[in-house]
């Protein structure tokens, strides 16, 4: 199978993505800024997840977390490989309903949001109401209960409609995570989602990790109702709910394998404890998302294979045999998308720094730069010098085309993937030549948590979207 490096590649003086010439076949005819997605790459990423997790634990299902990218044509590709969609809103549910009709395939839902409106709960309980399949089965869908009030809301709607939804309890393991580093942490003690595991002593007792107590900070208080043990008991005792599993979510773009290790251990041990207490009632362990993308090609994130091994180790140590679910978003779509952008103006500031103004804005086109100080790789694709000399070239600050100070592609990583120079605290990038108007840049790994934030901020148009299809007669599809 082709690797991502080969899929985005330089051939002489031009760049190809999935064998399409990005300048000649996309930028020239369609203009910039343009997101370019590869259907093949989406499939490849899903296959990587399936192979890695199913190799070490065959009973693993991969779900797609819809919020990161909900472009219909992209989701159709995903729906041809994946049967479960993780959703958070009624709009997303209706979107999946349409996918079911278009794909002529039954899809299952996992509803996870911190707040679920009555109609969202009602529609999830009845999904797929409008399905064209005769094989209707509303028991395939799962509602992840986040809090006590959420449980009461789901219970109230279930009673009203007279159907017993399958539910899981979303558990917060409350592990120690450096939230300044792990910006999207969701399993630390102060997280807003899920309900904390209150009693960690039984987990510490059975763990064979001598450092486990360091990873599980003391709980200062136990909430009155919002803790995992109580929600499990309440769900079991409810006449209107069918408790089938536990749900956990470590966060997004988790780059530290230690976090995965501890998260998997704590949630597996808790699953075991609950199953011992309640006669094996649990059968599903949903481990959420967070599987990371190597944005800077520096190898600084754990591989999916490493994460899968750590997961299997912890499942075996806890001696449990659940049906596992992985809910991935970022890993499936990020590397399947590139944002093509053009230098529209160059200028110098009073410190002698050279600024290249791009025809994008991070506010609307690459929001993670702002909310997570994300570093996207930017590759010069045209007007390349005949020979690339590492000692020549020049450093540029890439800025978005609005007046806002924060509208800059500031790198987050400490190393520049091309020149090995430390970039921390700086915002310059090395290019093999002086940048000038008309130069074309490829912002890599721009497929996740980007298009879903597109807006007309500052009166800017939404970037064009293109899918490179697998149809050899019609490879470039305007979305
Ligand atoms: C409950 C849940 N599952 C899955 C995901 C997907 O995470 P990622 O895109 O990092 O794989 C998210 C996103 O934050 C989430 O909140």
Coordinates of C-alpha atoms and ligand atoms in Angstrom, one line a residue:
X1 CA 0.0 0.0 0.0
X2 CA 1.2 3.5 -0.8
X3 CA 2.3 5.7 2.1
X4 CA 1.2 9.3 2.6
X5 CA 4.7 10.5 1.8
X6 CA 4.4 8.9 -1.6
X7 CA 0.9 10.2 -2.2
X8 CA 2.1 13.8 -1.8
X9 CA 5.3 13.9 -3.8
X10 CA 7.6 16.0 -5.9
X11 CA 8.2 14.9 -9.5
X12 CA 10.8 17.1 -11.1
X13 CA 9.6 20.6 -10.6
X14 CA 6.0 19.9 -9.7
X15 CA 4.0 18.3 -6.9
X16 CA 1.5 15.5 -7.2
X17 CA -1.2 14.5 -4.7
X18 CA -2.7 11.1 -5.4
X19 CA -1.1 11.4 -8.9
X20 CA -2.9 14.7 -9.6
X21 CA -0.7 17.7 -10.5
X22 CA -1.6 20.2 -7.9
X23 CA -0.6 23.3 -9.8
X24 CA -1.7 22.4 -13.3
X25 CA -4.9 20.3 -12.5
X26 CA -6.1 22.1 -9.4
X27 CA -4.6 25.6 -8.7
X28 CA -4.7 26.9 -12.3
X29 CA -8.2 25.8 -13.3
X30 CA -9.9 26.2 -9.9
X31 CA -7.9 28.9 -8.2
X32 CA -6.9 29.2 -4.5
X33 CA -7.4 28.8 -1.7
X34 CA -8.6 25.2 -2.4
X35 CA -8.9 22.2 -0.2
X36 CA -7.9 19.0 -2.1
X37 CA -9.0 15.7 -0.7
X38 CA -7.9 12.2 -1.8
X39 CA -10.6 9.5 -1.6
X40 CA -7.8 6.9 -1.8
X41 CA -6.0 8.4 1.2
X42 CA -9.2 8.4 3.3
X43 CA -9.6 4.7 2.5
X44 CA -5.9 4.1 3.3
X45 CA -6.2 5.7 6.7
X46 CA -9.3 3.7 7.6
X47 CA -7.5 0.6 6.5
X48 CA -4.5 1.5 8.7
X49 CA -6.8 1.9 11.7
X50 CA -8.7 -1.4 11.0
X51 CA -5.6 -3.4 10.4
X52 CA -3.7 -2.1 13.4
X53 CA -6.5 -2.5 15.9
X54 CA -8.0 -5.7 14.5
X55 CA -4.6 -7.4 14.2
X56 CA -4.1 -7.1 18.0
X57 CA -7.7 -7.3 19.0
X58 CA -10.0 -8.7 16.2
X59 CA -13.2 -7.7 18.0
X60 CA -12.7 -3.9 17.3
X61 CA -15.0 -1.7 15.3
X62 CA -13.9 1.6 13.9
X63 CA -16.4 4.5 14.1
X64 CA -16.1 7.8 12.3
X65 CA -16.4 11.0 14.4
X66 CA -18.4 13.2 12.1
X67 CA -17.8 16.6 13.5
X68 CA -14.2 17.0 12.2
X69 CA -15.3 16.8 8.6
X70 CA -18.8 16.6 7.3
X71 CA -18.4 17.1 3.6
X72 CA -21.0 14.7 2.1
X73 CA -18.8 13.3 -0.7
X74 CA -16.0 12.6 1.9
X75 CA -18.5 11.0 4.3
X76 CA -19.8 8.8 1.4
X77 CA -16.3 7.4 1.0
X78 CA -16.0 6.9 4.7
X79 CA -19.5 5.3 4.9
X80 CA -18.4 2.8 2.3
X81 CA -15.8 1.5 4.8
X82 CA -17.2 2.3 8.2
X83 CA -20.6 1.3 9.7
X84 CA -20.7 3.5 12.8
X85 CA -20.9 7.3 13.0
X86 CA -20.3 9.2 16.2
X87 CA -22.6 12.2 16.3
X88 CA -23.3 15.1 18.6
X89 CA -26.3 16.9 17.2
X90 CA -29.6 16.6 15.4
X91 CA -28.1 18.1 12.3
X92 CA -25.5 15.4 12.2
X93 CA -28.1 12.7 12.8
X94 CA -30.1 14.0 9.8
X95 CA -26.9 14.0 7.8
X96 CA -26.3 10.3 8.6
X97 CA -29.9 9.6 7.7
X98 CA -29.3 11.0 4.3
X99 CA -26.1 9.0 4.0
X100 CA -28.0 5.8 4.8
X101 CA -30.4 6.6 1.9
X102 CA -27.6 7.6 -0.5
X103 CA -25.3 4.7 0.3
X104 CA -28.2 2.2 0.6
X105 CA -26.4 0.9 3.6
X106 CA -27.5 0.8 7.2
X107 CA -25.3 2.9 9.5
X108 CA -25.3 2.9 13.3
X109 CA -25.0 5.9 15.6
X110 CA -23.1 6.6 18.7
X111 CA -24.5 9.8 20.3
X112 CA -22.0 11.4 22.6
X113 CA -22.7 15.1 23.3
X114 CA -22.5 16.6 26.8
X115 CA -26.0 18.0 26.2
X116 CA -28.6 16.2 24.2
X117 CA -31.9 17.9 23.4
X118 CA -35.1 16.0 23.8
X119 CA -35.6 15.8 20.0
X120 CA -32.0 14.5 19.5
X121 CA -32.5 11.8 22.1
X122 CA -35.9 10.9 20.5
X123 CA -34.5 10.8 17.0
X124 CA -31.5 8.7 18.1
X125 CA -33.8 6.2 19.9
X126 CA -35.8 5.9 16.6
X127 CA -32.9 5.9 14.2
X128 CA -33.0 4.8 11.3
X129 CA -36.7 5.8 11.0
X130 CA -36.4 6.7 7.4
X131 CA -34.1 3.9 6.4
X132 CA -34.9 2.1 3.2
X133 CA -33.6 -1.1 4.7
X134 CA -36.1 -3.7 5.8
X135 CA -33.7 -4.8 8.4
X136 CA -34.7 -2.1 10.9
X137 CA -33.1 -2.5 14.3
X138 CA -33.0 0.4 16.7
X139 CA -31.0 -1.5 19.1
X140 CA -27.8 -1.1 17.1
X141 CA -27.5 2.5 18.2
X142 CA -25.8 3.7 21.4
X143 CA -26.3 6.8 23.6
X144 CA -23.2 7.7 25.7
X145 CA -24.5 9.2 28.9
X146 CA -22.4 12.0 30.1
X147 CA -23.9 13.1 33.4
X148 CA -26.7 12.4 35.9
X149 CA -28.9 15.0 34.4
X150 CA -28.2 13.6 30.9
X151 CA -29.2 10.2 32.2
X152 CA -32.4 11.5 33.6
X153 CA -33.2 13.3 30.2
X154 CA -32.5 10.1 28.2
X155 CA -34.6 8.1 30.7
X156 CA -37.5 10.6 30.5
X157 CA -37.6 10.4 26.7
X158 CA -37.2 6.6 26.6
X159 CA -40.2 6.3 29.0
X160 CA -42.2 8.7 26.9
X161 CA -41.6 6.9 23.6
X162 CA -41.8 3.4 25.1
X163 CA -38.5 2.2 23.8
X164 CA -35.5 1.1 25.7
X165 CA -32.3 2.6 24.2
X166 CA -28.9 1.0 24.5
X167 CA -26.7 3.3 26.6
X168 CA -23.1 3.5 27.7
X169 CA -21.8 5.6 30.6
X170 CA -19.2 8.1 29.5
X171 CA -16.4 7.7 32.1
X172 CA -13.7 10.2 33.0
X173 CA -10.7 8.2 34.2
X174 CA -9.3 11.5 35.7
X175 CA -5.7 10.8 34.8
X176 CA -2.8 13.2 35.0
X177 CA -2.4 15.0 31.7
X178 CA -0.4 18.2 31.1
X179 CA -3.2 20.3 29.7
X180 CA -0.9 23.0 28.5
X181 CA 0.8 20.5 26.2
X182 CA -2.2 18.3 25.5
X183 CA -4.6 21.1 24.6
X184 CA -7.5 18.8 23.7
X185 CA -7.3 16.7 26.9
X186 CA -10.6 15.2 27.9
X187 CA -9.7 12.6 30.4
X188 CA -8.1 14.7 33.1
X189 CA -9.6 15.4 36.4
X190 CA -11.0 18.9 35.5
X191 CA -12.5 17.9 32.1
X192 CA -15.9 19.1 31.3
X193 CA -17.2 16.0 29.7
X194 CA -18.0 12.6 31.2
X195 CA -18.4 11.6 34.9
X196 CA -15.4 11.0 37.1
X197 CA -14.4 7.5 38.4
X198 CA -14.7 8.4 42.0
X199 CA -13.0 5.5 43.8
X200 CA -9.6 4.9 42.3
X201 CA -8.3 2.7 45.1
X202 CA -9.5 -0.6 43.7
X203 CA -7.8 0.3 40.4
X204 CA -4.5 1.2 42.0
X205 CA -4.7 -2.0 44.1
X206 CA -4.9 -4.4 41.1
X207 CA -2.6 -2.4 38.8
X208 CA 0.8 -3.9 38.0
X209 CA 2.1 -0.4 37.1
X210 CA 4.2 0.8 40.1
X211 CA 3.6 4.4 39.0
X212 CA -0.2 4.2 38.7
X213 CA -1.0 6.3 41.8
X214 CA 1.1 9.2 40.3
X215 CA -1.1 9.0 37.2
X216 CA -4.4 9.1 39.2
X217 CA -4.5 12.3 41.2
X218 CA -6.6 12.2 44.4
X219 CA -10.2 13.2 44.0
X220 CA -10.7 16.2 46.3
X221 CA -14.5 15.8 46.4
X222 CA -17.0 13.3 45.1
X223 CA -19.9 14.9 43.2
X224 CA -23.3 14.2 44.6
X225 CA -24.6 12.4 41.5
X226 CA -22.1 13.0 38.7
X227 CA -19.7 10.1 39.2
X228 CA -19.3 7.0 37.1
X229 CA -20.0 4.4 39.7
X230 CA -23.4 6.0 40.4
X231 CA -24.3 6.4 36.8
X232 CA -23.6 2.8 36.1
X233 CA -25.8 1.7 39.0
X234 CA -28.6 4.1 38.0
X235 CA -28.6 2.9 34.4
X236 CA -28.7 -0.7 35.6
X237 CA -31.6 0.1 37.9
X238 CA -33.5 2.0 35.3
X239 CA -36.5 0.3 33.7
X240 CA -36.2 2.5 30.7
X241 CA -32.5 2.1 29.8
X242 CA -30.4 -0.9 28.7
X243 CA -26.9 -0.4 29.9
X244 CA -24.4 -2.2 27.6
X245 CA -21.1 -0.5 27.9
X246 CA -18.7 2.1 29.0
X247 CA -17.4 5.0 26.9
X248 CA -14.2 7.1 27.4
X249 CA -12.5 9.7 25.4
X250 CA -8.9 10.7 26.0
X251 CA -8.9 13.9 23.9
X252 CA -7.8 14.8 20.4
X253 CA -4.3 14.7 18.9
X254 CA -2.8 12.8 21.9
X255 CA 0.9 12.7 21.1
X256 CA 2.0 10.9 24.3
X257 CA 1.8 7.1 24.3
X258 CA 1.9 7.2 28.2
X259 CA -1.5 8.9 28.2
X260 CA -3.0 6.2 26.0
X261 CA -1.4 3.5 28.3
X262 CA -2.9 4.9 31.5
X263 CA -6.2 5.8 29.9
X264 CA -6.6 2.2 28.6
X265 CA -5.5 0.7 31.9
X266 CA -7.9 2.7 34.0
X267 CA -10.9 2.3 31.8
X268 CA -10.3 -1.5 31.3
X269 CA -9.9 -2.1 35.0
X270 CA -13.0 -0.1 35.8
X271 CA -14.9 -2.1 33.2
X272 CA -13.8 -5.2 34.9
X273 CA -14.8 -4.0 38.3
X274 CA -18.2 -3.0 37.1
X275 CA -18.7 -6.3 35.4
X276 CA -17.7 -8.2 38.5
X277 CA -20.2 -6.1 40.5
X278 CA -23.1 -6.4 38.1
X279 CA -22.8 -9.9 36.7
X280 CA -21.1 -9.2 33.4
X281 CA -23.7 -6.8 32.1
X282 CA -21.3 -4.7 30.1
X283 CA -20.3 -5.9 26.7
X284 CA -19.0 -2.8 24.9
X285 CA -16.0 -0.7 25.6
X286 CA -15.9 2.5 23.5
X287 CA -12.5 4.2 23.7
X288 CA -13.3 7.4 21.8
X289 CA -10.8 9.2 19.6
X290 CA -7.6 11.1 19.9
X291 CA -5.4 9.0 17.5
X292 CA -2.7 11.5 16.5
X293 CA -1.5 12.8 13.1
X294 CA 2.2 13.5 12.4
X295 CA 1.6 17.1 11.3
X296 CA 5.3 18.0 11.1
X297 CA 6.5 14.7 9.7
X298 CA 8.9 14.6 12.6
X299 CA 7.9 11.1 13.9
X300 CA 7.0 12.9 17.2
X301 CA 3.7 11.1 17.6
X302 CA 3.0 7.4 18.5
X303 CA 2.0 5.2 15.6
X304 CA -1.4 3.6 15.4
X305 CA 0.3 0.2 15.7
X306 CA 2.0 1.2 18.9
X307 CA -1.3 2.5 20.3
X308 CA -3.0 -0.7 19.3
X309 CA -0.4 -2.8 21.1
X310 CA -0.7 -0.8 24.3
X311 CA -4.5 -1.2 24.1
X312 CA -4.3 -5.0 23.8
X313 CA -1.8 -5.2 26.6
X314 CA -4.2 -3.4 28.9
X315 CA -7.2 -5.4 27.8
X316 CA -5.3 -8.6 28.5
X317 CA -4.0 -7.4 31.9
X318 CA -7.5 -6.6 33.0
X319 CA -8.6 -10.0 31.6
X320 CA -11.7 -8.6 29.9
X321 CA -13.2 -9.5 26.5
X322 CA -15.4 -6.5 25.4
X323 CA -16.5 -5.5 22.0
X324 CA -14.2 -2.5 21.4
X325 CA -15.1 0.6 19.5
X326 CA -12.6 3.2 18.3
X327 CA -14.1 6.6 17.4
X328 CA -11.6 8.3 15.1
X329 CA -12.0 11.6 13.3
X330 CA -8.7 13.4 12.8
X331 CA -6.6 10.4 11.9
X332 CA -9.1 9.5 9.1
X333 CA -9.3 12.9 7.4
X334 CA -6.3 15.1 8.3
X335 CA -3.8 13.6 6.0
X336 CA -6.3 13.1 3.2
X337 CA -6.6 16.9 2.7
X338 CA -4.2 19.6 1.5
X339 CA -5.0 23.3 1.4
X340 CA -3.6 25.1 -1.6
X341 CA -2.9 28.7 -1.0
X342 CA -1.1 31.4 -3.0
X343 CA 1.2 34.2 -1.8
X344 CA -0.8 37.3 -2.7
X345 CA 1.6 39.9 -1.4
X346 CA 5.0 40.2 0.2
X347 CA 6.3 42.8 2.6
X348 CA 8.9 43.5 5.3
X349 CA 8.4 44.7 8.9
X350 CA 10.6 47.1 10.8
X351 CA 12.6 44.2 12.3
X352 CA 13.6 43.2 8.8
X353 CA 11.3 40.1 8.8
X354 CA 9.9 39.1 5.6
X355 CA 6.1 38.5 5.5
X356 CA 4.3 36.5 2.9
X357 CA 0.6 37.3 2.9
X358 CA -1.5 34.2 1.9
X359 CA -4.9 34.1 0.4
X360 CA -6.3 32.2 3.4
X361 CA -7.2 33.1 6.9
X362 CA -6.5 30.9 9.9
X363 CA -9.7 32.1 11.5
X364 CA -11.9 30.5 8.9
X365 CA -9.7 28.0 7.1
X366 CA -7.2 26.6 9.7
X367 CA -8.7 27.3 13.1
X368 CA -6.5 24.9 15.0
X369 CA -3.6 27.3 14.5
X370 CA -5.5 29.7 16.8
X371 CA -7.1 27.4 19.3
X372 CA -4.2 25.0 19.6
X373 CA -1.2 27.0 18.2
X374 CA -1.0 24.2 15.6
X375 CA 1.9 23.9 13.1
X376 CA 0.9 23.0 9.6
X377 CA 3.7 22.1 7.1
X378 CA 3.7 24.5 4.2
X379 CA 5.5 23.4 1.1
X380 CA 6.5 25.6 -1.8
X381 CA 5.1 24.0 -5.0
X382 CA 5.9 26.2 -7.9
X383 CA 8.7 28.5 -9.2
X384 CA 11.1 26.1 -7.5
X385 CA 14.9 26.8 -7.9
X386 CA 16.8 24.3 -10.1
X387 CA 18.8 23.1 -7.1
X388 CA 17.8 23.2 -3.5
X389 CA 20.6 24.4 -1.3
X390 CA 20.0 24.1 2.5
X391 CA 22.5 26.9 3.1
X392 CA 20.7 29.2 0.8
X393 CA 17.0 30.1 0.6
X394 CA 15.3 32.4 3.0
X395 CA 13.1 32.5 6.1
X396 CA 9.6 33.8 5.9
X397 CA 6.7 34.5 8.2
X398 CA 3.5 33.2 6.7
X399 CA 0.5 35.4 7.5
X400 CA -3.2 35.2 6.6
X401 CA -4.8 37.8 4.4
X402 CA -6.8 39.7 7.1
X403 CA -5.9 42.6 9.3
X404 CA -5.9 40.5 12.5
X405 CA -2.6 40.1 14.3
X406 CA -3.4 36.5 15.2
X407 CA -4.0 35.5 11.6
X408 CA -0.5 33.9 11.2
X409 CA 0.6 30.3 10.6
X410 CA 2.7 30.2 13.7
X411 CA 4.5 26.9 14.2
X412 CA 3.9 25.1 17.4
X413 CA 6.6 22.4 17.1
X414 CA 10.1 22.9 18.4
X415 CA 11.7 21.6 15.2
X416 CA 11.2 22.7 11.7
X417 CA 10.7 19.5 9.7
X418 CA 12.8 20.8 6.8
X419 CA 15.8 22.5 8.3
X420 CA 16.1 21.0 11.9
X421 CA 16.3 24.5 13.3
X422 CA 14.5 25.3 16.5
X423 CA 11.4 27.2 15.8
X424 CA 9.9 27.5 19.3
X425 CA 8.9 31.1 20.0
X426 CA 9.5 32.1 16.5
X427 CA 7.3 32.1 13.5
X428 CA 9.6 32.0 10.5
X429 CA 9.8 29.1 8.1
X430 CA 12.6 28.3 5.7
X431 CA 11.9 28.2 1.9
X432 CA 14.4 27.3 -0.8
X433 CA 14.1 30.8 -2.4
X434 CA 12.7 34.2 -1.7
X435 CA 8.9 34.0 -1.8
X436 CA 7.1 36.2 -4.3
X437 CA 3.5 36.9 -5.4
X438 CA 2.0 34.0 -7.2
X439 CA 4.0 31.4 -5.3
X440 CA 1.9 28.4 -4.5
X441 CA 2.0 26.7 -1.1
X442 CA 0.6 23.3 -0.1
X443 CA -0.6 23.3 3.6
X444 CA -0.4 19.6 4.4
X445 CA -2.7 17.5 6.7
X446 CA -5.5 20.1 6.4
X447 CA -8.4 17.7 6.1
X448 CA -9.6 17.6 9.8
X449 CA -11.2 20.3 11.9
X450 CA -10.8 22.8 9.0
X451 CA -13.6 22.8 6.5
X452 CA -16.1 22.5 9.4
X453 CA -15.0 25.9 10.7
X454 CA -15.1 27.6 7.3
X455 CA -16.8 31.0 7.5
X456 CA -17.1 34.2 5.6
X457 CA -15.0 36.0 8.3
X458 CA -13.9 39.4 7.1
X459 CA -15.9 39.0 4.0
X460 CA -13.7 36.3 2.6
X461 CA -15.2 33.5 0.4
X462 CA -15.1 29.9 1.6
X463 CA -12.3 28.0 -0.1
X464 CA -13.1 25.8 -3.0
X465 CA -13.2 22.0 -2.2
X466 CA -12.0 19.3 -4.6
X467 CA -12.1 15.5 -4.2
X468 CA -9.6 13.4 -6.1
X469 CA -11.8 10.4 -6.8
X470 CA -11.0 6.8 -7.6
X471 CA -12.9 7.0 -10.8
X472 CA -10.1 7.0 -13.4
X473 CA -12.3 8.8 -16.0
X474 CA -13.3 11.6 -13.7
X475 CA -10.6 12.1 -11.1
X476 CA -11.1 15.7 -10.1
X477 CA -14.5 16.4 -8.6
X478 CA -15.6 19.9 -7.6
X479 CA -17.5 19.6 -4.3
Ligands
LIG1 C1 -16.4 11.7 22.1 C2 -15.5 11.9 21.0 N1 -15.1 10.8 20.2 C3 -14.3 10.9 19.2 C4 -13.7 12.2 18.9 C5 -12.7 12.2 17.7 O1 -11.5 12.6 18.1 P1 -10.3 12.7 17.0 O2 -10.8 13.5 15.9 O3 -9.2 13.2 17.8 O4 -10.1 11.2 16.6 C6 -14.0 13.3 19.6 C7 -13.4 14.6 19.3 O5 -13.0 15.3 20.2 C8 -15.0 13.2 20.7 O6 -15.3 14.2 21.5

